[in-house]
Tab-separated table of C-alpha atoms in Angstrom:
chain	number	residue	atom	x	y	z
A	28	UNK	CA	41.984	38.169	126.349
A	29	UNK	CA	40.600	41.041	128.213
A	30	UNK	CA	43.840	41.806	130.128
A	31	UNK	CA	46.027	41.586	126.517
A	32	UNK	CA	43.939	44.437	125.112
A	33	UNK	CA	44.221	46.607	127.666
A	34	UNK	CA	47.836	46.628	127.860
A	35	UNK	CA	47.772	46.996	123.929
A	36	UNK	CA	45.382	50.298	124.382
A	37	UNK	CA	48.219	51.571	127.154
A	38	UNK	CA	50.792	50.848	125.085
A	39	UNK	CA	49.119	53.105	122.350
A	40	UNK	CA	48.507	55.677	124.705
A	41	UNK	CA	51.898	55.768	125.570
A	42	UNK	CA	53.285	56.035	121.881
A	43	UNK	CA	50.622	59.072	121.149
A	44	UNK	CA	52.076	60.838	124.739
A	45	UNK	CA	55.723	60.199	123.557
A	46	UNK	CA	54.846	61.891	120.204
A	47	UNK	CA	53.330	64.545	121.469
A	48	UNK	CA	55.818	65.593	123.467
A	49	UNK	CA	58.499	65.282	120.645
A	50	UNK	CA	56.640	67.709	119.194
A	51	UNK	CA	56.421	69.879	121.515
A	52	UNK	CA	60.034	69.811	122.832
A	53	UNK	CA	60.894	70.123	119.053
A	54	UNK	CA	58.641	73.235	119.185
A	55	UNK	CA	60.048	75.293	122.066
A	56	UNK	CA	63.876	73.922	121.029
A	57	UNK	CA	63.115	75.505	117.170
A	58	UNK	CA	60.252	77.875	117.425
A	59	UNK	CA	58.593	79.369	114.436
A	60	UNK	CA	59.891	82.889	115.532
A	61	UNK	CA	63.677	81.594	115.078
A	62	UNK	CA	62.947	80.567	111.717
A	63	UNK	CA	62.140	84.086	111.453
A	64	UNK	CA	64.822	85.871	113.206
A	65	UNK	CA	67.142	83.673	111.226
A	66	UNK	CA	66.004	84.716	107.895
A	67	UNK	CA	66.462	88.571	109.407
A	68	UNK	CA	69.898	88.348	110.320
A	69	UNK	CA	71.697	86.938	107.200
A	70	UNK	CA	75.695	86.345	106.784
A	71	UNK	CA	76.624	89.658	107.024
A	72	UNK	CA	79.069	89.609	104.662
A	73	UNK	CA	77.093	88.001	101.913
A	74	UNK	CA	76.746	91.713	99.927
A	75	UNK	CA	80.753	92.033	99.644
A	76	UNK	CA	82.039	91.120	96.285
A	77	UNK	CA	82.564	87.532	95.246
A	78	UNK	CA	81.145	86.322	98.944
A	79	UNK	CA	80.768	82.067	98.041
A	80	UNK	CA	78.675	80.466	100.217
A	81	UNK	CA	80.339	77.606	101.273
A	82	UNK	CA	77.558	75.529	101.106
A	83	UNK	CA	78.109	76.135	97.290
A	84	UNK	CA	81.821	75.453	97.594
A	85	UNK	CA	81.492	72.169	99.097
A	86	UNK	CA	79.554	71.209	96.213
A	87	UNK	CA	81.899	71.936	93.434
A	88	UNK	CA	84.400	69.377	93.351
A	89	UNK	CA	86.451	71.235	90.748
A	90	UNK	CA	87.284	73.518	94.044
A	91	UNK	CA	89.503	72.588	96.856
A	92	UNK	CA	88.928	74.481	100.662
A	93	UNK	CA	91.140	74.561	103.550
A	94	UNK	CA	91.455	71.619	105.699
A	95	UNK	CA	90.286	74.254	108.687
A	96	UNK	CA	87.060	75.382	106.821
A	97	UNK	CA	85.086	76.700	110.332
A	98	UNK	CA	85.747	79.911	111.168
A	99	UNK	CA	86.289	81.265	107.529
A	100	UNK	CA	84.557	82.707	104.745
A	101	UNK	CA	85.026	82.272	101.487
A	102	UNK	CA	85.657	85.078	98.294
A	103	UNK	CA	86.233	84.396	94.449
A	104	UNK	CA	87.199	87.646	92.701
A	105	UNK	CA	84.351	88.480	90.014
A	106	UNK	CA	86.138	90.358	86.858
A	107	UNK	CA	83.454	91.330	84.082
A	108	UNK	CA	84.898	91.049	80.841
A	109	UNK	CA	83.128	93.613	78.948
A	110	UNK	CA	85.071	92.283	75.589
A	111	UNK	CA	83.211	89.109	75.799
A	112	UNK	CA	80.491	90.220	77.942
A	113	UNK	CA	81.034	87.832	80.835
A	114	UNK	CA	81.948	87.058	84.402
A	115	UNK	CA	85.080	85.241	85.344
A	116	UNK	CA	85.791	83.977	88.982
A	117	UNK	CA	89.413	83.574	90.562
A	118	UNK	CA	90.411	80.876	93.077
A	119	UNK	CA	88.527	80.642	96.588
A	120	UNK	CA	90.683	83.262	98.574
A	121	UNK	CA	89.359	82.701	102.406
A	122	UNK	CA	89.851	84.889	104.854
A	123	UNK	CA	88.906	84.241	108.897
A	124	UNK	CA	85.856	86.009	111.051
A	125	UNK	CA	89.073	87.102	113.538
A	126	UNK	CA	90.365	89.139	110.534
A	127	UNK	CA	87.593	90.580	109.520
A	128	UNK	CA	86.185	91.530	113.280
A	129	UNK	CA	90.053	93.292	113.769
A	130	UNK	CA	89.308	95.151	110.146
A	131	UNK	CA	85.245	95.880	111.011
A	132	UNK	CA	84.045	94.464	108.251
A	133	UNK	CA	81.530	95.179	106.125
A	134	UNK	CA	82.918	98.884	106.464
A	135	UNK	CA	81.238	102.055	106.860
A	136	UNK	CA	81.749	103.444	103.071
A	137	UNK	CA	82.350	106.703	102.333
A	138	UNK	CA	79.373	108.082	100.360
A	139	UNK	CA	80.137	110.966	98.558
A	140	UNK	CA	83.747	112.406	97.512
A	141	UNK	CA	83.632	115.888	97.298
A	142	UNK	CA	86.137	118.879	97.272
A	143	UNK	CA	86.238	118.397	101.146
A	144	UNK	CA	86.056	114.886	101.559
A	145	UNK	CA	88.576	114.398	99.353
A	146	UNK	CA	90.713	116.511	101.317
A	147	UNK	CA	89.236	113.764	104.647
A	148	UNK	CA	92.848	111.454	104.126
A	149	UNK	CA	95.700	110.467	106.190
A	150	UNK	CA	99.630	109.424	105.423
A	151	UNK	CA	100.635	105.617	106.190
A	152	UNK	CA	103.834	104.549	105.749
A	153	UNK	CA	105.771	101.773	106.981
A	154	UNK	CA	109.071	99.881	107.516
A	155	UNK	CA	111.847	98.037	109.124
A	156	UNK	CA	114.723	98.936	110.477
A	157	UNK	CA	117.089	99.566	108.064
A	158	UNK	CA	114.781	101.882	105.973
A	159	UNK	CA	114.175	103.898	109.518
A	160	UNK	CA	116.182	106.365	108.456
A	161	UNK	CA	115.193	107.037	105.175
A	162	UNK	CA	111.964	106.880	105.762
A	163	UNK	CA	112.742	110.652	107.957
A	164	UNK	CA	113.283	112.405	105.297
A	165	UNK	CA	110.246	110.972	104.044
A	166	UNK	CA	107.944	112.277	106.890
A	167	UNK	CA	109.999	115.306	107.207
A	168	UNK	CA	108.373	116.196	103.056
A	169	UNK	CA	104.745	115.706	103.932
A	170	UNK	CA	105.520	117.702	107.513
A	171	UNK	CA	106.456	120.366	105.528
A	172	UNK	CA	104.016	120.023	102.345
A	173	UNK	CA	101.181	118.910	104.367
A	174	UNK	CA	100.766	120.176	108.004
A	175	UNK	CA	97.666	119.128	108.658
A	176	UNK	CA	97.956	115.797	107.692
A	177	UNK	CA	98.598	113.374	109.850
A	178	UNK	CA	101.044	110.435	109.216
A	179	UNK	CA	100.256	106.879	110.713
A	180	UNK	CA	103.970	104.868	110.726
A	181	UNK	CA	102.709	101.451	111.581
A	182	UNK	CA	106.160	99.138	112.875
A	183	UNK	CA	107.443	96.642	110.458
A	184	UNK	CA	110.084	95.256	112.533
A	185	UNK	CA	111.879	98.594	114.290
A	186	UNK	CA	114.315	98.894	117.726
A	187	UNK	CA	112.878	99.792	120.873
A	188	UNK	CA	115.546	103.580	119.509
A	189	UNK	CA	113.613	104.029	115.897
A	190	UNK	CA	110.069	103.492	118.196
A	191	UNK	CA	110.562	106.219	120.990
A	192	UNK	CA	112.239	108.713	118.139
A	193	UNK	CA	109.439	107.806	115.881
A	194	UNK	CA	106.936	109.310	119.242
A	195	UNK	CA	108.334	112.288	119.739
A	196	UNK	CA	107.445	113.248	115.864
A	197	UNK	CA	105.077	115.780	115.118
A	198	UNK	CA	101.781	114.699	113.668
A	199	UNK	CA	103.168	111.071	113.536
A	200	UNK	CA	100.657	108.028	114.840
A	201	UNK	CA	103.228	105.049	115.899
A	202	UNK	CA	100.845	102.164	115.114
A	203	UNK	CA	102.823	98.174	115.737
A	204	UNK	CA	102.141	95.607	113.454
A	205	UNK	CA	101.817	91.845	114.106
A	206	UNK	CA	103.158	89.865	111.117
A	207	UNK	CA	102.352	86.222	113.490
A	208	UNK	CA	98.441	87.665	112.092
A	209	UNK	CA	98.520	86.540	108.775
A	210	UNK	CA	99.401	82.877	107.720
A	211	UNK	CA	100.479	84.215	104.119
A	212	UNK	CA	103.576	85.831	105.723
A	213	UNK	CA	104.640	82.564	107.475
A	214	UNK	CA	105.612	81.976	103.715
A	215	UNK	CA	106.860	84.865	102.602
A	216	UNK	CA	110.552	86.219	103.106
A	217	UNK	CA	112.398	90.062	102.004
A	218	UNK	CA	110.835	92.367	100.337
A	219	UNK	CA	107.751	90.901	99.327
A	220	UNK	CA	107.002	90.143	102.754
A	221	UNK	CA	106.525	93.659	103.289
A	222	UNK	CA	105.287	94.860	100.017
A	223	UNK	CA	102.328	91.946	100.749
A	224	UNK	CA	101.528	93.698	103.799
A	225	UNK	CA	100.881	97.086	102.780
A	226	UNK	CA	97.045	97.030	101.602
A	227	UNK	CA	97.178	95.450	105.478
A	228	UNK	CA	97.757	98.859	106.757
A	229	UNK	CA	95.444	101.047	104.900
A	230	UNK	CA	93.111	98.497	105.549
A	231	UNK	CA	93.686	99.898	109.261
A	232	UNK	CA	94.439	103.104	108.762
A	233	UNK	CA	90.488	102.735	106.790
A	234	UNK	CA	88.510	102.268	109.227
A	235	UNK	CA	88.340	105.175	110.811
A	236	UNK	CA	89.732	107.901	108.001
A	237	UNK	CA	87.971	108.195	104.520
A	238	UNK	CA	91.644	107.855	102.765
A	239	UNK	CA	94.818	106.744	102.789
A	240	UNK	CA	97.468	108.137	100.719
A	241	UNK	CA	100.634	104.976	101.031
A	242	UNK	CA	104.229	106.130	100.644
A	243	UNK	CA	107.082	104.620	100.549
A	244	UNK	CA	110.226	105.577	103.232
A	245	UNK	CA	111.787	107.074	99.746
A	246	UNK	CA	108.874	109.378	98.385
A	247	UNK	CA	109.955	112.849	98.582
A	248	UNK	CA	107.720	115.813	98.165
A	249	UNK	CA	108.537	118.808	96.941
A	250	UNK	CA	105.555	120.711	97.075
A	251	UNK	CA	101.933	120.392	97.231
A	252	UNK	CA	100.538	123.361	94.972
A	253	UNK	CA	100.005	121.090	92.270
A	254	UNK	CA	97.970	118.538	93.916
A	255	UNK	CA	94.516	120.733	93.495
A	256	UNK	CA	94.339	118.689	89.912
A	257	UNK	CA	95.367	115.377	91.263
A	258	UNK	CA	92.469	115.915	93.808
A	259	UNK	CA	89.882	117.129	91.111
A	260	UNK	CA	90.489	114.176	88.983
A	261	UNK	CA	90.451	111.473	92.002
A	262	UNK	CA	87.009	112.879	92.684
A	263	UNK	CA	86.004	112.011	88.820
A	264	UNK	CA	87.027	108.898	88.785
A	265	UNK	CA	85.779	107.357	91.870
A	266	UNK	CA	88.411	107.537	94.558
A	267	UNK	CA	92.113	106.515	93.165
A	268	UNK	CA	95.558	108.218	92.198
A	269	UNK	CA	98.625	106.580	91.538
A	270	UNK	CA	101.871	108.892	91.164
A	271	UNK	CA	104.182	107.101	88.755
A	272	UNK	CA	104.927	104.893	86.248
A	273	UNK	CA	107.268	102.248	85.511
A	274	UNK	CA	108.644	101.893	82.115
A	275	UNK	CA	107.175	98.556	81.133
A	276	UNK	CA	104.052	96.259	81.746
A	277	UNK	CA	101.972	94.924	84.366
A	278	UNK	CA	102.412	91.477	82.080
A	279	UNK	CA	105.975	92.207	81.975
A	280	UNK	CA	106.583	91.733	85.932
A	281	UNK	CA	103.842	89.913	86.995
A	282	UNK	CA	104.191	85.706	87.913
A	283	UNK	CA	101.100	84.188	85.702
A	284	UNK	CA	99.828	82.278	89.047
A	285	UNK	CA	98.312	85.879	90.097
A	286	UNK	CA	96.140	85.426	87.589
A	287	UNK	CA	94.094	82.585	88.725
A	288	UNK	CA	93.443	84.398	92.164
A	289	UNK	CA	92.952	87.645	89.925
A	290	UNK	CA	91.245	87.213	86.633
A	291	UNK	CA	91.900	89.556	83.469
A	292	UNK	CA	92.663	90.431	80.077
A	293	UNK	CA	95.713	89.715	79.367
A	294	UNK	CA	95.734	91.817	76.302
A	295	UNK	CA	95.400	94.270	78.457
A	296	UNK	CA	97.735	94.118	80.801
A	297	UNK	CA	99.895	93.980	77.842
A	298	UNK	CA	99.945	98.266	77.625
A	299	UNK	CA	101.989	100.329	78.558
A	300	UNK	CA	102.625	100.882	81.828
A	301	UNK	CA	102.363	99.630	84.979
A	302	UNK	CA	101.599	102.001	87.832
A	303	UNK	CA	104.001	102.544	90.895
A	304	UNK	CA	102.507	101.524	93.982
A	305	UNK	CA	104.985	103.924	96.382
A	306	UNK	CA	102.805	106.384	96.598
A	307	UNK	CA	99.046	105.445	96.455
A	308	UNK	CA	96.104	107.193	97.206
A	309	UNK	CA	92.687	105.715	97.652
A	310	UNK	CA	89.476	106.223	99.067
A	311	UNK	CA	86.563	103.739	100.764
A	312	UNK	CA	84.113	104.883	97.942
A	313	UNK	CA	81.330	101.884	96.992
A	314	UNK	CA	83.494	101.897	93.164
A	315	UNK	CA	87.176	102.324	94.856
A	316	UNK	CA	86.690	99.793	97.862
A	317	UNK	CA	84.587	96.882	96.514
A	318	UNK	CA	86.720	97.182	92.741
A	319	UNK	CA	90.242	98.042	94.430
A	320	UNK	CA	90.533	97.716	98.006
A	321	UNK	CA	88.451	94.714	99.091
A	322	UNK	CA	90.109	92.541	97.007
A	323	UNK	CA	93.553	93.719	97.332
A	324	UNK	CA	93.171	92.889	100.774
A	325	UNK	CA	91.592	89.425	100.187
A	326	UNK	CA	94.469	88.259	97.977
A	327	UNK	CA	96.978	89.328	100.074
A	328	UNK	CA	95.718	86.647	102.793
A	329	UNK	CA	96.358	83.683	100.303
A	330	UNK	CA	100.499	83.802	99.877
A	331	UNK	CA	99.507	81.736	96.723
A	332	UNK	CA	98.230	84.757	95.463
A	333	UNK	CA	100.275	87.666	96.797
A	334	UNK	CA	103.183	86.038	96.263
A	335	UNK	CA	103.138	83.281	93.509
A	336	UNK	CA	106.979	83.401	93.432
A	337	UNK	CA	109.201	86.049	95.557
A	338	UNK	CA	111.644	86.447	92.212
A	339	UNK	CA	111.767	90.206	91.861
A	340	UNK	CA	114.666	90.839	89.751
A	341	UNK	CA	113.455	90.833	85.655
A	342	UNK	CA	115.078	90.445	82.974
A	343	UNK	CA	113.085	91.766	80.227
A	344	UNK	CA	114.129	90.951	76.782
A	345	UNK	CA	115.945	93.516	74.576
A	346	UNK	CA	113.475	96.158	72.593
A	347	UNK	CA	109.943	94.699	74.675
A	348	UNK	CA	109.188	95.343	77.858
A	349	UNK	CA	105.177	95.068	77.670
A	350	UNK	CA	104.441	91.622	75.763
A	351	UNK	CA	107.325	89.116	77.251
A	352	UNK	CA	106.749	87.744	80.863
A	353	UNK	CA	110.569	89.390	82.469
A	354	UNK	CA	110.404	86.201	84.558
A	355	UNK	CA	109.574	88.402	88.085
A	356	UNK	CA	106.655	89.978	90.021
A	357	UNK	CA	106.126	93.101	90.820
A	358	UNK	CA	104.145	91.472	94.039
A	359	UNK	CA	101.271	94.116	95.703
A	360	UNK	CA	102.269	96.409	92.135
A	361	UNK	CA	101.203	94.094	90.148
A	362	UNK	CA	97.984	93.100	92.311
A	363	UNK	CA	96.908	96.685	92.361
A	364	UNK	CA	97.565	97.022	88.455
A	365	UNK	CA	95.308	94.351	87.568
A	366	UNK	CA	92.635	95.371	89.895
A	367	UNK	CA	92.800	99.183	89.030
A	368	UNK	CA	93.000	98.437	85.164
A	369	UNK	CA	89.886	96.103	85.601
A	370	UNK	CA	87.782	98.489	87.392
A	371	UNK	CA	88.778	101.337	84.531
A	372	UNK	CA	88.177	98.792	82.132
A	373	UNK	CA	91.947	98.983	80.397
A	374	UNK	CA	91.802	102.238	79.737
A	375	UNK	CA	94.836	104.948	79.962
A	376	UNK	CA	93.467	105.684	83.876
A	377	UNK	CA	93.290	109.578	83.933
A	378	UNK	CA	95.514	109.013	87.168
A	379	UNK	CA	98.245	107.636	85.674
A	380	UNK	CA	98.554	110.109	82.548
A	381	UNK	CA	98.667	112.967	85.676
A	382	UNK	CA	101.162	111.074	87.866
A	383	UNK	CA	103.873	111.397	84.886
A	384	UNK	CA	102.831	115.214	84.710
A	385	UNK	CA	103.147	115.551	88.546
A	386	UNK	CA	106.593	114.082	88.173
A	387	UNK	CA	107.694	116.410	85.556
A	388	UNK	CA	106.550	119.016	87.860
A	389	UNK	CA	108.345	117.864	90.576
A	390	UNK	CA	105.042	117.799	92.739
A	391	UNK	CA	107.334	114.634	94.369
A	392	UNK	CA	109.938	112.818	93.225
A	393	UNK	CA	110.621	108.982	94.363
A	394	UNK	CA	113.774	107.079	94.324
A	395	UNK	CA	113.350	104.051	92.812
A	396	UNK	CA	115.243	100.655	92.599
A	397	UNK	CA	114.887	98.478	89.893
A	398	UNK	CA	114.341	95.635	92.350
């Protein structure tokens, strides 16, 4: 009997000792100070517009996350509808942490846009081999009218000879571009593939520059004297300008599938006219980066957002180029106009109004194809 009680006491002591050891082990593996350290280092992307914690998305049965969710952050574009005083969220837009690191996100914003910093921009262009000869004319007019500004030229499929020629041009920096880094490009072809990649070049150029002046290979500058007025308006509106307008509305040339990712006031998109993205000036101010550049970038990474269709040819209804969908899609131009009009509350953006004036003054001329 005494021996039995002794064994029970020994067993009890062993259990208590094991419990104490477990507590000590847990303490050293998960020390309280580690918890405070974790709290001091939140997700570095959580402050970006539209950030959606994965746990929230996983608990929402109406949302479907990508199969390979690990290594990704998720965002939903928030549209502040001032007419109804509500916030509407678009479908989930994933982005890999590899790309976030590549583009050095979070970025260093341009805190002040003034008469000095507005001149701190770089020209950015890109093309494939079949548009290279055309691009040389654009480069020449930039060199003539803006001799102090650099050109970053992204390679969308140049030949080795074209690359060698490009590297000899004064003030031009050759930048290779790898489409294989972007899964959306696997589902795109032809012009839509290149149009969707514009913002990827812009984002790369913004890493070390305050502003980017994107120009298509077709753009020609005849004078730079009128741009002082443009820069004044860019300063006033927070860092954005488009140089010309199309003859139709954004609604007429935008596939409805894009609105699922980039919600907007549909009636506002039926107004005249859609700005053309062939010559666009943007700065990484808080306003323009958060409101236009960032969601434009996110959209470009999801093929269903940027290219819900690759039908570029429009069939406009006779006498109506504003309020009837023409069965086509302007890809980056559609995304850019939705985001810009949302940011500026669907008012006629002063940059777009001025764009017509600049065209009349021949500040630049753009050969446009009604693709």
